[in-house]
Amino acid sequence: MSDHHHHHDHSEPLAIGATAAKVVIGLLTVIGLLVIIATIVMWPSKQHVDIPLPMQNAIGGAVQTETGTVVQQDIGNCGSTSAGKVFLQQPEQPRSNGYTCQRSLITIDSGPHKGNRTLFEIAPGPGQPDLHAGDKIRLVRQTDPSGAPLYSFDDYSRGLPLALIVAAFVVVIAIVARWRGLRAVLGLGFAFLVLVMFLLPALLDGKPAIPVALVAGALILYAVLYLAHGVNLRTSSALLGTLTSMLVAAGLSWVAIEITHLTGLSEEQNADVATYLDHVSITGLLLAGFIIGSLGVLNDVTITQASAAFELAELDDTATRREVFTAAMRVGRDHIASTVYTLVLAYAGGALPLLLLFSVAGRSINDVLTGDAVAIEIARSSVGGIALALSVPLTTAIAVMLARPFGHAPAQAPPQRAKHGRYGERPREPRSAPQPRRAPDAQRGPDFQRGPDAQHGPDARRGPGAQRAQRPPRYREGPPRYDEGQ
């Protein structure tokens, strides 16, 4: 082991060859310029798209929602003429005892009828809301053919609870990861803007799915990686690996969808898109989903591999590129084994309701697995797993070439390089140089005589009454082995 010590600073790039730095900076600059040009070319137009019929209000416009609060809830006779209408005090009583239902008295908290009330009559059944006094809800505001306002239940109001959950998420990330965590949260915000302002409008505009998804993914990766991990060559190597792996994922996604003939029409949302937005490709939506869905796990693996390669290269100046690559791949294999479970189980968790329905349908396992709905999840998991596995050696190779650029001469090893023993043992250290022997008695002068009680060695200089201190057993030079003293 060398006598000098290494000091680590994870926020600064390591000192590497200028040629490698120019190569990686040049590649990422060219790719970034291409991404910007592609973003400008494929930026969605502002063409008007008609609102699909199920999403229109009575006059063909967008549905308007308001906030409301349940102030009274009971079960009684239904059929009141005040149901859904606006009134100030109490609703009218039903004229006949037709049927029993849940009656909810609602105050309107926003919009043109703020401060008024309305009545909901909800028949019991699956999918019907179970309202209670004090619940905050969203109301759909419409008009009947005569122009009178009508209100109906839309959904629960989740603004405040969601805001509290998101705030807790940001606080925990900030406490644990500090400024780097806050920068990661900013990256998530940027990713959301890219999806909402570019990806979805471009797909709605009929742009080709794979180029749009690749450009959106590249925009997200540039922002997320550099914001969270800093602008340095370590992050740049991870970015190169992730961009390349994203290209691999895009190609694999296209092949998987083509050879399995996946349609996506088994999902209700895709069927609605195919019905009301016939100019949007469902296959393109699947491809975009495959590509964007793989970014998170690829980002996780590539940044870890890049950090491992750079750290290993810094710790041992005598290691060659092959040795650094082999050591980093051992870390990568462990990461692959754990992340594949995360990838597959995350998709399986999202498909639990569908799997539950198939479990009671009495169909064979082959029919269930090869059906369009489950096959999409299997293909998505497989594509993500393949891209994940290939990203490890790819990113490791890029990082090793940056940390050990061509032309870099490893530091000279000690004259006797330590050989590794069995597992659990420290390598043997080279022995120290032998000490010179004391001169024989014949060379110490004619008057030197060794008496019978003379002390030998160092004790002779301590006087006749000195006693030799008990010394510990002599071992080889260097720190003790792990198994000594046990």
XYZ file of C-alpha atoms in Angstrom:
486
model
C 0.000 0.000 0.000
C 1.380 3.411 -0.842
C 2.328 5.828 1.911
C 0.326 8.782 0.629
C -3.319 9.401 1.488
C -6.217 10.280 -0.816
C -8.704 12.974 0.068
C -12.166 12.673 -1.463
C -14.395 15.515 -2.562
C -17.538 14.178 -4.196
C -18.710 17.602 -5.308
C -15.705 18.275 -7.569
C -14.613 16.425 -10.693
C -11.557 14.241 -10.412
C -8.375 15.299 -12.141
C -8.235 13.302 -15.380
C -6.739 13.656 -18.785
C -7.585 16.782 -20.756
C -8.259 14.730 -23.898
C -10.957 12.628 -22.226
C -12.573 15.753 -20.808
C -12.722 17.340 -24.256
C -14.238 14.188 -25.757
C -17.058 13.864 -23.242
C -17.810 17.598 -23.209
C -17.807 17.663 -27.003
C -20.160 14.682 -27.297
C -22.635 16.051 -24.781
C -22.508 19.492 -26.376
C -23.314 18.070 -29.811
C -26.107 15.896 -28.410
C -27.503 18.854 -26.475
C -27.569 21.029 -29.589
C -29.330 18.279 -31.551
C -31.908 17.942 -28.769
C -32.566 21.699 -28.771
C -32.943 21.758 -32.567
C -35.289 18.741 -32.463
C -37.334 20.403 -29.716
C -37.788 23.510 -31.851
C -38.699 21.477 -34.947
C -41.213 19.253 -33.137
C -42.634 21.906 -30.837
C -46.428 21.426 -30.904
C -48.548 23.842 -32.864
C -51.420 25.756 -31.321
C -54.079 24.106 -33.415
C -57.463 23.739 -31.753
C -58.611 20.263 -30.765
C -62.307 19.744 -30.104
C -63.213 18.528 -26.637
C -64.387 14.879 -26.782
C -68.119 14.456 -26.313
C -68.000 12.726 -22.882
C -65.888 15.601 -21.548
C -68.203 18.388 -22.762
C -70.822 20.236 -20.781
C -74.369 20.791 -21.971
C -73.399 23.602 -24.345
C -70.339 21.840 -25.788
C -67.673 23.580 -23.691
C -65.323 22.323 -21.024
C -66.788 21.097 -17.765
C -66.515 23.636 -14.943
C -65.947 22.502 -11.367
C -66.427 24.280 -8.049
C -65.668 23.428 -4.433
C -68.301 22.399 -1.931
C -68.768 21.096 1.610
C -71.180 18.447 2.887
C -73.116 20.019 5.779
C -75.780 17.362 6.311
C -76.055 13.689 5.433
C -78.920 11.236 6.015
C -80.862 8.391 4.419
C -84.449 9.035 3.457
C -86.970 9.317 0.688
C -85.646 10.644 -2.571
C -87.241 12.398 -5.513
C -86.984 16.029 -4.378
C -87.321 18.628 -7.100
C -84.396 20.494 -5.485
C -81.861 17.761 -6.355
C -78.924 19.338 -8.222
C -80.525 22.808 -8.207
C -79.402 25.937 -6.383
C -81.342 27.189 -3.342
C -80.686 29.265 -0.240
C -82.141 27.435 2.770
C -83.696 23.951 2.738
C -84.621 21.684 -0.195
C -88.175 20.766 -1.044
C -89.443 17.474 0.313
C -90.163 14.628 -2.125
C -93.792 14.382 -3.181
C -93.996 10.571 -2.955
C -92.177 7.764 -1.177
C -90.596 6.349 -4.304
C -87.269 4.930 -3.070
C -84.681 5.403 -0.351
C -81.252 6.888 -0.943
C -78.487 8.943 0.620
C -79.354 12.625 0.776
C -76.486 15.116 1.044
C -76.965 18.823 1.640
C -74.050 20.698 0.062
C -72.895 24.298 0.439
C -71.281 25.803 -2.671
C -67.944 27.423 -1.705
C -66.799 28.916 -5.024
C -68.081 30.162 -8.345
C -71.055 32.344 -9.218
C -73.346 30.599 -6.710
C -71.005 30.778 -3.730
C -72.901 30.730 -0.445
C -75.916 28.881 -1.864
C -76.778 25.226 -1.409
C -77.628 22.218 -3.496
C -78.928 18.710 -2.841
C -77.435 15.383 -3.936
C -79.508 12.227 -3.995
C -77.209 9.220 -4.372
C -78.642 5.745 -4.779
C -76.567 3.039 -3.072
C -74.459 0.866 -5.352
C -70.912 0.080 -6.428
C -68.854 3.099 -7.446
C -71.181 5.591 -5.728
C -69.544 8.037 -3.285
C -70.171 7.570 0.441
C -70.339 11.158 1.640
C -70.223 12.324 5.244
C -70.811 15.681 6.905
C -67.676 17.799 6.694
C -66.325 16.242 3.489
C -64.767 18.632 0.974
C -65.844 17.737 -2.565
C -65.675 18.994 -6.158
C -68.941 19.913 -7.923
C -69.609 19.887 -11.648
C -71.411 23.074 -12.673
C -73.645 22.798 -15.750
C -76.891 24.226 -17.068
C -80.118 22.542 -18.109
C -81.799 23.269 -21.477
C -83.630 26.223 -19.935
C -80.358 27.790 -18.720
C -80.885 27.035 -15.031
C -77.712 25.937 -13.171
C -77.301 22.303 -12.197
C -74.686 20.755 -9.879
C -73.523 17.163 -9.578
C -70.821 15.250 -7.738
C -67.409 15.140 -9.453
C -64.816 13.907 -6.940
C -63.411 14.463 -3.511
C -61.387 17.619 -3.004
C -57.802 16.472 -2.395
C -55.918 19.725 -2.787
C -54.929 20.249 0.857
C -54.089 16.587 1.697
C -51.998 16.245 -1.457
C -50.215 19.519 -0.717
C -49.355 18.266 2.787
C -48.049 14.953 1.415
C -45.913 16.698 -1.203
C -44.619 19.164 1.410
C -43.658 16.258 3.693
C -41.875 14.624 0.769
C -39.880 17.785 0.016
C -39.015 18.325 3.693
C -37.776 14.767 4.195
C -35.710 14.893 0.994
C -34.232 18.242 2.051
C -33.351 16.999 5.557
C -31.722 13.776 4.384
C -30.152 14.848 1.063
C -29.880 18.597 1.812
C -29.207 20.852 -1.182
C -28.711 17.942 -3.527
C -32.158 16.650 -2.599
C -33.723 20.053 -3.211
C -32.045 20.218 -6.600
C -33.455 16.772 -7.378
C -36.951 18.041 -6.519
C -36.410 20.980 -8.895
C -35.430 18.452 -11.549
C -38.707 16.612 -10.999
C -40.583 19.876 -11.495
C -38.752 20.445 -14.771
C -39.550 16.888 -15.897
C -43.246 17.508 -15.210
C -43.134 20.691 -17.300
C -41.495 18.833 -20.204
C -44.207 16.171 -20.146
C -47.087 18.659 -19.915
C -45.797 21.378 -22.232
C -43.955 19.332 -24.865
C -44.508 15.566 -24.850
C -48.292 15.392 -24.498
C -49.098 18.328 -26.841
C -46.659 16.975 -29.455
C -48.300 13.526 -29.345
C -51.714 15.195 -29.522
C -50.429 17.116 -32.526
C -49.701 13.833 -34.328
C -45.900 14.019 -34.124
C -43.999 10.672 -34.352
C -43.893 9.030 -30.953
C -40.318 7.706 -30.789
C -38.533 10.990 -31.731
C -40.820 12.959 -29.413
C -40.221 10.579 -26.499
C -36.448 10.541 -27.097
C -36.226 14.336 -27.214
C -38.398 14.697 -24.113
C -36.334 12.059 -22.307
C -33.072 13.795 -23.241
C -34.363 17.160 -21.998
C -35.351 15.557 -18.710
C -32.029 13.737 -18.285
C -29.883 16.807 -18.949
C -31.788 18.823 -16.350
C -32.267 16.107 -13.726
C -28.722 14.728 -13.702
C -26.869 18.029 -13.737
C -29.212 19.630 -11.203
C -29.001 16.746 -8.743
C -25.367 15.680 -9.124
C -23.558 18.781 -10.350
C -21.806 19.659 -13.599
C -18.734 17.414 -13.601
C -17.276 14.554 -15.600
C -18.626 11.932 -13.238
C -22.176 13.101 -13.957
C -21.371 13.503 -17.640
C -20.290 9.872 -17.929
C -23.574 8.797 -16.310
C -25.482 11.064 -18.715
C -23.755 9.524 -21.740
C -24.558 6.053 -20.474
C -28.205 6.936 -19.776
C -28.727 8.582 -23.170
C -27.263 5.561 -24.946
C -29.340 3.176 -22.837
C -32.457 5.205 -23.644
C -31.761 4.676 -27.347
C -31.457 0.951 -26.679
C -34.746 0.996 -24.757
C -36.471 2.792 -27.633
C -35.303 0.206 -30.165
C -36.255 -2.695 -27.908
C -39.687 -1.157 -27.262
C -40.406 -0.862 -30.979
C -39.316 -4.466 -31.607
C -41.366 -5.779 -28.659
C -44.547 -4.009 -29.750
C -44.145 -5.082 -33.370
C -43.472 -8.776 -32.782
C -46.144 -9.158 -30.061
C -48.787 -7.081 -31.916
C -49.690 -5.135 -28.781
C -52.586 -2.741 -29.349
C -53.137 -1.149 -25.940
C -56.889 -1.146 -26.545
C -57.450 -3.379 -23.523
C -56.990 -0.298 -21.341
C -60.024 1.945 -21.076
C -58.063 5.181 -21.431
C -56.409 4.000 -24.635
C -59.769 2.926 -26.026
C -61.175 6.396 -25.286
C -58.210 8.006 -27.041
C -58.699 5.773 -30.082
C -62.421 6.647 -30.147
C -62.323 10.406 -29.659
C -58.765 11.299 -30.808
C -58.395 9.131 -33.881
C -55.354 11.066 -35.147
C -53.290 9.945 -32.121
C -51.467 6.627 -32.482
C -52.128 4.202 -29.616
C -48.971 2.300 -30.535
C -47.086 5.563 -30.314
C -48.491 6.168 -26.857
C -47.291 2.714 -25.792
C -43.824 3.401 -27.188
C -43.602 6.758 -25.441
C -44.732 5.142 -22.193
C -42.081 2.430 -22.478
C -39.307 4.979 -23.093
C -40.267 7.526 -20.436
C -40.972 4.774 -17.916
C -37.425 3.433 -18.231
C -35.704 6.751 -17.486
C -35.955 6.603 -13.714
C -34.419 3.180 -13.240
C -31.739 3.842 -15.881
C -30.787 7.085 -14.167
C -30.459 5.287 -10.838
C -28.158 2.579 -12.188
C -25.954 4.745 -14.394
C -25.129 7.379 -11.778
C -24.211 4.621 -9.316
C -21.947 2.887 -11.822
C -20.215 6.104 -12.800
C -19.554 6.974 -9.155
C -18.245 3.467 -8.416
C -15.847 3.530 -11.378
C -14.448 6.956 -10.524
C -14.038 6.092 -6.830
C -12.262 2.817 -7.590
C -9.943 4.537 -10.053
C -9.093 7.193 -7.481
C -8.478 4.768 -4.628
C -5.867 2.730 -6.500
C -3.548 4.686 -8.792
C -1.834 1.462 -9.861
C -5.027 -0.190 -11.154
C -5.402 -0.639 -14.884
C -8.578 0.070 -16.857
C -9.395 -3.649 -16.899
C -9.066 -3.914 -13.117
C -11.235 -0.847 -12.484
C -13.853 -2.106 -14.941
C -13.938 -5.571 -13.339
C -14.296 -4.154 -9.827
C -17.054 -1.729 -10.858
C -18.940 -4.505 -12.643
C -19.084 -6.480 -9.401
C -20.949 -3.542 -7.889
C -23.136 -3.299 -10.983
C -24.207 -6.937 -10.864
C -25.487 -6.504 -7.323
C -27.359 -3.391 -8.415
C -28.917 -5.170 -11.386
C -30.136 -8.030 -9.198
C -31.897 -5.667 -6.791
C -33.239 -3.177 -9.331
C -34.823 -5.808 -11.577
C -37.073 -6.787 -8.679
C -38.029 -3.144 -8.193
C -38.834 -2.746 -11.881
C -40.978 -5.858 -12.244
C -42.780 -5.582 -8.899
C -43.642 -1.932 -9.543
C -45.440 -2.902 -12.764
C -47.060 -5.915 -11.079
C -48.347 -3.692 -8.288
C -50.014 -1.397 -10.790
C -51.720 -4.357 -12.482
C -53.118 -5.946 -9.294
C -56.790 -5.067 -10.012
C -56.475 -6.540 -13.494
C -54.803 -9.702 -12.183
C -57.548 -10.036 -9.577
C -60.221 -9.962 -12.270
C -58.391 -12.579 -14.311
C -58.003 -14.805 -11.257
C -61.799 -15.182 -10.976
C -62.456 -15.424 -14.721
C -61.634 -19.134 -14.887
C -59.276 -18.681 -17.847
C -56.020 -20.567 -18.311
C -52.774 -19.002 -17.181
C -51.582 -18.947 -20.791
C -54.602 -16.874 -21.852
C -54.072 -14.486 -18.951
C -50.374 -13.937 -19.602
C -50.684 -13.560 -23.365
C -53.711 -11.273 -23.247
C -53.091 -7.701 -24.372
C -53.408 -6.120 -20.920
C -50.928 -8.408 -19.121
C -48.658 -8.768 -22.165
C -48.129 -4.999 -22.161
C -46.813 -5.146 -18.590
C -44.633 -8.176 -19.363
C -43.153 -6.455 -22.413
C -42.666 -3.212 -20.489
C -40.862 -5.004 -17.644
C -38.718 -7.040 -20.023
C -37.672 -4.042 -22.104
C -36.832 -2.081 -18.984
C -34.856 -5.007 -17.556
C -32.823 -5.494 -20.744
C -32.030 -1.780 -21.002
C -31.125 -1.773 -17.313
C -28.741 -4.723 -17.649
C -27.054 -3.312 -20.757
C -26.654 0.125 -19.192
C -24.344 -1.232 -16.482
C -21.395 -2.369 -18.658
C -21.996 0.516 -21.058
C -21.869 3.221 -18.394
C -19.021 1.478 -16.574
C -16.939 1.398 -19.760
C -17.572 5.113 -20.416
C -16.720 6.039 -16.828
C -13.557 3.905 -16.824
C -12.333 5.510 -20.033
C -12.848 8.917 -18.433
C -11.264 7.987 -15.116
C -8.426 6.097 -16.865
C -8.141 7.856 -20.245
C -6.006 6.392 -23.012
C -2.440 7.511 -22.610
C -2.745 7.544 -18.817
C 0.207 5.759 -17.239
C -0.693 4.029 -13.958
C 1.454 4.876 -10.948
C 4.441 2.606 -10.341
C 3.669 -0.282 -8.048
C 5.915 -1.058 -5.040
C 8.952 -3.296 -5.750
C 7.172 -6.290 -4.238
C 3.528 -5.965 -4.983
C 1.250 -7.453 -2.350
C -0.303 -10.747 -3.268
C -3.849 -11.409 -2.198
C -4.351 -14.350 0.122
C -7.458 -16.162 0.999
C -10.738 -14.364 1.569
C -10.729 -12.507 4.861
C -6.905 -12.082 5.072
C -4.933 -8.914 4.544
C -2.274 -9.032 1.836
C 1.240 -9.583 3.115
C 3.297 -6.423 3.430
C 6.925 -6.387 2.212
C 9.446 -7.024 4.962
C 11.517 -4.114 6.213
C 15.240 -3.966 5.499
C 17.371 -6.035 7.931
C 19.073 -4.111 10.743
C 22.926 -4.086 10.838
C 24.418 -6.537 13.285
C 26.428 -5.430 16.273
C 30.172 -5.653 15.886
C 31.725 -8.842 17.315
C 33.583 -8.658 20.600
C 36.937 -8.804 18.840
C 36.226 -5.450 17.189
C 35.222 -3.613 20.392
C 38.712 -2.855 21.639
C 41.332 -4.718 23.683
C 39.872 -3.617 27.038
C 36.355 -4.998 26.414
C 35.573 -8.089 28.447
C 32.222 -9.816 28.827
C 31.772 -10.969 32.415
C 29.648 -13.890 33.469
C 26.901 -11.574 34.682
C 27.139 -9.128 31.840
C 23.920 -8.095 30.196
C 23.547 -8.488 26.530
C 21.936 -6.313 23.919
C 20.117 -3.080 24.763
C 19.909 -3.956 28.490
C 23.655 -3.586 28.772
C 23.274 0.168 28.370
C 20.705 0.423 31.164
C 22.980 -0.490 34.025
C 23.353 -3.642 36.077
C 20.016 -3.236 37.882
C 17.879 -2.714 34.838
C 15.406 -5.377 33.836
C 14.392 -6.049 30.342
C 10.817 -4.943 29.669
C 8.506 -7.615 28.407
C 8.028 -7.098 24.697
C 5.097 -8.327 22.698
C 5.713 -11.139 20.260
C 7.404 -9.880 17.157
C 5.338 -10.025 13.989
C 6.072 -8.839 10.539
C 6.157 -5.120 9.878
C 2.921 -3.324 9.055
C -0.592 -3.334 10.513
C -1.893 -6.533 12.123
C -3.920 -9.022 10.187
C -7.656 -9.130 10.673
C -7.511 -12.508 12.379
C -4.761 -11.594 14.871
C -5.647 -10.946 18.465
C -8.860 -12.954 18.242
